[in-house]
mmCIF file of C-alpha atoms in Angstrom:
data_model
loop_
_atom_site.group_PDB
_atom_site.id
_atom_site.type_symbol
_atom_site.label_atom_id
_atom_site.label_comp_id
_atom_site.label_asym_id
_atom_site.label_seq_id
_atom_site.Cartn_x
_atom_site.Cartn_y
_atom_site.Cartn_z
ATOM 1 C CA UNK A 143 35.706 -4.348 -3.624
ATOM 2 C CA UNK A 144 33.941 -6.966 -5.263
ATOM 3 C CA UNK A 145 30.700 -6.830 -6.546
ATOM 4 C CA UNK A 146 27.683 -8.566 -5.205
ATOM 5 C CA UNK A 147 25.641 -9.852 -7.672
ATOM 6 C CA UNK A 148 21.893 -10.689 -7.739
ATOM 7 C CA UNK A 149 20.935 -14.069 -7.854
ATOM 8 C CA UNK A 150 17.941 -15.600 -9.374
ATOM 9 C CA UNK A 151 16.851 -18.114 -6.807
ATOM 10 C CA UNK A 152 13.754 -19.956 -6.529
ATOM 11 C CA UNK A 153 12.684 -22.477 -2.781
ATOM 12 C CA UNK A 154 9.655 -24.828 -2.357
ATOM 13 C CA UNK A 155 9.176 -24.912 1.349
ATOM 14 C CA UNK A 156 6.777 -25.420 3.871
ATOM 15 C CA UNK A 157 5.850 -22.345 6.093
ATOM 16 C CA UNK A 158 4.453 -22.787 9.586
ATOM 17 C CA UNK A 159 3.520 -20.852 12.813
ATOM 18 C CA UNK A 160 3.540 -22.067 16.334
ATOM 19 C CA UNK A 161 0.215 -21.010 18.198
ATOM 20 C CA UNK A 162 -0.835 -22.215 21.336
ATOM 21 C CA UNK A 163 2.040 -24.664 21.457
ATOM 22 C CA UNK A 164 0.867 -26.574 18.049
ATOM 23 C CA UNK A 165 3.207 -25.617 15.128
ATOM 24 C CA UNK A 166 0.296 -24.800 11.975
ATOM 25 C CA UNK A 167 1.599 -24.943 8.339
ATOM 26 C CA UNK A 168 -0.070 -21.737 6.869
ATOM 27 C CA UNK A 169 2.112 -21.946 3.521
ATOM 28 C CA UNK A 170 3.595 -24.182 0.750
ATOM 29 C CA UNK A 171 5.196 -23.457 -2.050
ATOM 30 C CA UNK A 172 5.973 -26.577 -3.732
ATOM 31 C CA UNK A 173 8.730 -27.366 -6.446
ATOM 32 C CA UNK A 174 6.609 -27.822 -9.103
ATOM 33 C CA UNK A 175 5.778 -23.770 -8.410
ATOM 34 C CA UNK A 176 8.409 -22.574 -6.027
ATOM 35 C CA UNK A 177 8.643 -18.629 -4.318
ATOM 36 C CA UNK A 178 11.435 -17.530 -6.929
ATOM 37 C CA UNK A 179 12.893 -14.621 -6.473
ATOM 38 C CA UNK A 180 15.997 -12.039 -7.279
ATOM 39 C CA UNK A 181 18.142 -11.452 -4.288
ATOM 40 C CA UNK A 182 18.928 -7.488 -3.346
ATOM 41 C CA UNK A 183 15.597 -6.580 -5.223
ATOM 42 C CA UNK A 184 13.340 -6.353 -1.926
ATOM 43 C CA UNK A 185 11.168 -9.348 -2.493
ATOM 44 C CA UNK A 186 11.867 -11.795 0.065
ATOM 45 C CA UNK A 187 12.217 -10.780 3.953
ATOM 46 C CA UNK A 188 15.572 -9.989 4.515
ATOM 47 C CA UNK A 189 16.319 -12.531 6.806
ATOM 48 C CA UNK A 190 14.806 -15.184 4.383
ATOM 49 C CA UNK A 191 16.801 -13.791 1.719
ATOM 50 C CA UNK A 192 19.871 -14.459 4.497
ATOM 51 C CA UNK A 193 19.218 -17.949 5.187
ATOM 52 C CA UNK A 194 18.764 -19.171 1.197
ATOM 53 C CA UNK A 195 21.053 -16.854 -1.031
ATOM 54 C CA UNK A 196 24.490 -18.633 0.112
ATOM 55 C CA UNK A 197 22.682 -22.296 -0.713
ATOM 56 C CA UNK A 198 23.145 -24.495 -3.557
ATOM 57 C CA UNK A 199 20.590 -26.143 -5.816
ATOM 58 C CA UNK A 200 19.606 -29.147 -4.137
ATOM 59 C CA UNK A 201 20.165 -28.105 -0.565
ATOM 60 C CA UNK A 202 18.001 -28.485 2.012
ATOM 61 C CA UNK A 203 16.674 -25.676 4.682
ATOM 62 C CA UNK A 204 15.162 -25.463 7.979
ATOM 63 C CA UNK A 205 15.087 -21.616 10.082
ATOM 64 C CA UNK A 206 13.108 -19.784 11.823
ATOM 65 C CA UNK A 207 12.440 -16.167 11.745
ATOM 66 C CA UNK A 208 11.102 -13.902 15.047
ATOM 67 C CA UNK A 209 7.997 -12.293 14.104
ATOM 68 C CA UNK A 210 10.236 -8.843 14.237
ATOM 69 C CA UNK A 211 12.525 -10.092 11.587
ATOM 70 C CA UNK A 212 9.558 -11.473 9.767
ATOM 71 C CA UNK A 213 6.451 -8.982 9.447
ATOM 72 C CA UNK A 214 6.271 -7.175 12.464
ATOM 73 C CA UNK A 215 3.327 -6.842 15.420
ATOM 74 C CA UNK A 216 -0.124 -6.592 14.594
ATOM 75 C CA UNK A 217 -0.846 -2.978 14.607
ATOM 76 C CA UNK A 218 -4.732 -2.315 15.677
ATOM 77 C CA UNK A 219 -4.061 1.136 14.330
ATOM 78 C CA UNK A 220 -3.546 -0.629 10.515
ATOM 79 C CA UNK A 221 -7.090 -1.923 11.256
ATOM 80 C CA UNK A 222 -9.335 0.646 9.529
ATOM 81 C CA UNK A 223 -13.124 1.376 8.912
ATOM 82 C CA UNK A 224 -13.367 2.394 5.424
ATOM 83 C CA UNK A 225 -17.292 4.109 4.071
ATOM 84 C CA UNK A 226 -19.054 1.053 2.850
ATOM 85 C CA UNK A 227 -20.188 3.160 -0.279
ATOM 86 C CA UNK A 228 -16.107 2.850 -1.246
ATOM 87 C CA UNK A 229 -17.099 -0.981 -1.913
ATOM 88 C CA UNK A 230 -20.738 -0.152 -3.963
ATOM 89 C CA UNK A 231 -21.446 -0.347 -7.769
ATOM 90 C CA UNK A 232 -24.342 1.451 -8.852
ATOM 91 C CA UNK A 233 -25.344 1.526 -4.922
ATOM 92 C CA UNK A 234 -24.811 -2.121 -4.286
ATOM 93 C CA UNK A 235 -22.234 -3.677 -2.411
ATOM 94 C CA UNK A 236 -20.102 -5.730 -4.910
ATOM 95 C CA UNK A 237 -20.641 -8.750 -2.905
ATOM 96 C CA UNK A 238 -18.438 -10.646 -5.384
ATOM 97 C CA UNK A 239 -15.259 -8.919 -3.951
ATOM 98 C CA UNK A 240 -16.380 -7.757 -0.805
ATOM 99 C CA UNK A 241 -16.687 -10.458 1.913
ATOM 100 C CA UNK A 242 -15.500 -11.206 5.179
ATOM 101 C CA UNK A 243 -11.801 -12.702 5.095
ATOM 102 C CA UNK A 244 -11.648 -11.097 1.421
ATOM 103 C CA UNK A 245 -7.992 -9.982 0.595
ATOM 104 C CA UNK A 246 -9.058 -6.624 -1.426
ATOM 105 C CA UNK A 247 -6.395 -4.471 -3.507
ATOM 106 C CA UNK A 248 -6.525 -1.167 -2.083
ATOM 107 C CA UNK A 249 -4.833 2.580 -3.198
ATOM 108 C CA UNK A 250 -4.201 5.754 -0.803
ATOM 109 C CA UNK A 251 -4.470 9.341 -2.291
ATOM 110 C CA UNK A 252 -0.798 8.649 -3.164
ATOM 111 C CA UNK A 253 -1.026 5.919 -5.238
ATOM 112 C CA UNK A 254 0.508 3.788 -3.573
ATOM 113 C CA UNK A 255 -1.196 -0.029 -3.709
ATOM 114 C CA UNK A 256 -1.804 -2.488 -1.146
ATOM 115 C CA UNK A 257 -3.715 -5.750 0.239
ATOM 116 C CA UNK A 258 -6.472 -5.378 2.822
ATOM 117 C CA UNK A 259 -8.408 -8.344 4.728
ATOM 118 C CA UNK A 260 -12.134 -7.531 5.368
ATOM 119 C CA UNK A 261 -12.539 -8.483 8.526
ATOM 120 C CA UNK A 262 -16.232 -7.208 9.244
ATOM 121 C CA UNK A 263 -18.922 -5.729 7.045
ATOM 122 C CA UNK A 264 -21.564 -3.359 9.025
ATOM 123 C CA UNK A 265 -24.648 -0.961 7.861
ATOM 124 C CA UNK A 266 -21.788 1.947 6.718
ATOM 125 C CA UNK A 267 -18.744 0.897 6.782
ATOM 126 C CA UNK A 268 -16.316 -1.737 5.920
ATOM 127 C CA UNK A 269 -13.540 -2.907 8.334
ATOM 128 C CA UNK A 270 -10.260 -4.128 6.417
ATOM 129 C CA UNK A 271 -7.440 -5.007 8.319
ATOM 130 C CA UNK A 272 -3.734 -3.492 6.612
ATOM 131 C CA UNK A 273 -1.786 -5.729 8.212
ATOM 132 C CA UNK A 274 0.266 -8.885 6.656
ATOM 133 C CA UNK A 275 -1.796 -11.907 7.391
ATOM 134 C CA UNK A 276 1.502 -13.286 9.037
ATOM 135 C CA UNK A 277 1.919 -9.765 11.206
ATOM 136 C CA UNK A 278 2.406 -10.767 14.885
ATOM 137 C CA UNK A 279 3.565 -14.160 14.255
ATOM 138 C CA UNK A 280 6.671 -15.966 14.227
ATOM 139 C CA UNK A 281 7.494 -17.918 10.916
ATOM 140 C CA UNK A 282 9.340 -21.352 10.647
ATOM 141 C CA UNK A 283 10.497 -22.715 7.135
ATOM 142 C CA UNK A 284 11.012 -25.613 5.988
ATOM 143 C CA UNK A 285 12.007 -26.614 2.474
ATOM 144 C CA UNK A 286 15.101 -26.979 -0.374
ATOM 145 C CA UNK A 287 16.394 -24.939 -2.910
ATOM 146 C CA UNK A 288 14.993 -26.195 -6.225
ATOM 147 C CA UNK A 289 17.402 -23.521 -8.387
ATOM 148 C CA UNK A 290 20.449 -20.839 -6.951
ATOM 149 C CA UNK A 291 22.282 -18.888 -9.744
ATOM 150 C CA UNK A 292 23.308 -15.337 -10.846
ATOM 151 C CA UNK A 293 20.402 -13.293 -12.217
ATOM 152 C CA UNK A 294 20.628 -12.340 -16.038
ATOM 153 C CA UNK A 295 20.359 -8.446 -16.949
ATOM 154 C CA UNK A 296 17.365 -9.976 -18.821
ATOM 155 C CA UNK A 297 15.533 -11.063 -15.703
ATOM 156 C CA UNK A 298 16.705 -8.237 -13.440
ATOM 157 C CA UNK A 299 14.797 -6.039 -15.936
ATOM 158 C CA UNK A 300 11.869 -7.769 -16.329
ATOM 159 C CA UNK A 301 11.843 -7.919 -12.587
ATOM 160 C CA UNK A 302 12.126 -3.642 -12.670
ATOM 161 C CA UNK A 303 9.546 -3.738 -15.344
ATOM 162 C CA UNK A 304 7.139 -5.587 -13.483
ATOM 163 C CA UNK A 305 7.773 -3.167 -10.326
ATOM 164 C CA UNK A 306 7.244 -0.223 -11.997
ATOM 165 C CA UNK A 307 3.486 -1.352 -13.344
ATOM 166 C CA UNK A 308 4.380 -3.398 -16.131
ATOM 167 C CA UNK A 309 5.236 -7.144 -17.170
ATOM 168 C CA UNK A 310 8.404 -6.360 -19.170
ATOM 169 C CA UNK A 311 6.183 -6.072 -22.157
ATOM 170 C CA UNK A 312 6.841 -9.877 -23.435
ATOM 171 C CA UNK A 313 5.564 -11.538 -20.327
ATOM 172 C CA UNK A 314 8.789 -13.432 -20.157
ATOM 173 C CA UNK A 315 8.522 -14.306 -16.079
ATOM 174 C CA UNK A 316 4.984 -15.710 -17.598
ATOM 175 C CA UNK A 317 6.702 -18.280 -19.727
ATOM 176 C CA UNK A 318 5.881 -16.054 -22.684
ATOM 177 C CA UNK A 319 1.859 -16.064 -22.661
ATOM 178 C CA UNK A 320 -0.306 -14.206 -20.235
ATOM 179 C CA UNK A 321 -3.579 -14.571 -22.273
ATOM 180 C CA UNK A 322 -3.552 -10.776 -22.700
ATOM 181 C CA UNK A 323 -1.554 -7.740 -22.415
ATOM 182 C CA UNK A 324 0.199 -7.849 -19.398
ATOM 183 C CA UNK A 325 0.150 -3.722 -19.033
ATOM 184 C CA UNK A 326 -3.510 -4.060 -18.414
ATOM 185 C CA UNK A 327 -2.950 -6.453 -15.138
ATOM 186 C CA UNK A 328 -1.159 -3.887 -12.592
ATOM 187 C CA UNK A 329 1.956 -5.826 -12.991
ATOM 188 C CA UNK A 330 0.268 -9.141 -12.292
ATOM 189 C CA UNK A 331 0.069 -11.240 -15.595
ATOM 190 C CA UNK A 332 -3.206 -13.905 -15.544
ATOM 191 C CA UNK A 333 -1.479 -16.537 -15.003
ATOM 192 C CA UNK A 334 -0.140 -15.712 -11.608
ATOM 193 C CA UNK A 335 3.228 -15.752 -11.868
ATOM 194 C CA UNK A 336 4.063 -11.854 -12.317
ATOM 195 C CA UNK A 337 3.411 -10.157 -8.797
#
């Protein structure tokens, strides 16, 4: 049986949605800073992994993906109202993070991390929505591949390093300089290219 290897790949594409009729582009990624990622790893939708990972640098893409193969329905039930003290410093809301249509990093009891969307600030309480902006929706890409080869060990630990909390130590996936210690970002190096 032969073994399937990871490839490093890395699209600039165009994402839209089709509301109402009218198709909206809601993403780009362009090839001056393309979605790169390492196939098998978990990073891309599956079915986005499917469409790219058998394409050669240089080709061109167009698919679409159901909003079940892409992020699911919007769940009202992932819509939560969280205390408003939760979002205070010294009694204050921290109006600097907290704001409707705010994406918000958020933790449960275990540790696990996540992205809420304030989606309505009242007298007590805070409503963020859990979902994946794109929840509900179905997804339409549009784009080339701007680089498709195997993964080095090198990059396929950096990718486990940043995972697990940290940026591989050396920033490498930063182009070497993250302005900082990349252990003190979560994972996510300053200059955006470590998440």
């Amino acid at each position: 049986m032969e073994e399937k290897k990871n490839k490093y790949i890395a699209v600039a594409y165009k994402l839209y949605t089709n509301e109402n009729g009218t198709e909206n582009m809601v993403e780009e990624a362009p090839a001056e800073r393309p979605f790169q990622f390492i196939s098998g790893m978990g990073l891309a939708l599956d079915d986005f992994e499917k469409n790219v990972t058998e394409l050669q640098k240089g080709e061109d893409f167009e698919f679409s993906l159901t909003k079940e193969q892409a992020y699911g329905e919007h769940e009202a039930e992932r819509v939560l109202s969280l205390e408003k003290e939760m979002f205070c410093i010294d009694g204050k809301l921290d109006e600097e993070h907290i704001f409707v249509d705010a994406i918000i990093p958020l933790q449960n009891e275990n540790g696990q991390r996540f992205l809420g969307k304030v989606v309505e600030i009242g007298d007590d309480k805070v409503k963020v929505d859990l979902n994946h902006p794109l929840a509900g929706k179905d997804l339409h890409f549009k784009g080339s591949i701007v680089e498709s080869r195997e993964a080095t060990n090198e990059e396929i630990q950096n990718l486990i390093n940043q995972m697990s909390g940290g940026c591989g130590g050396n920033c490498e996936g930063c182009g070497g300089d993250c302005g900082g210690d990349c252990g003190s970002h979560d994972g996510n190096c300053e200059c955006g290219h470590c998440h």
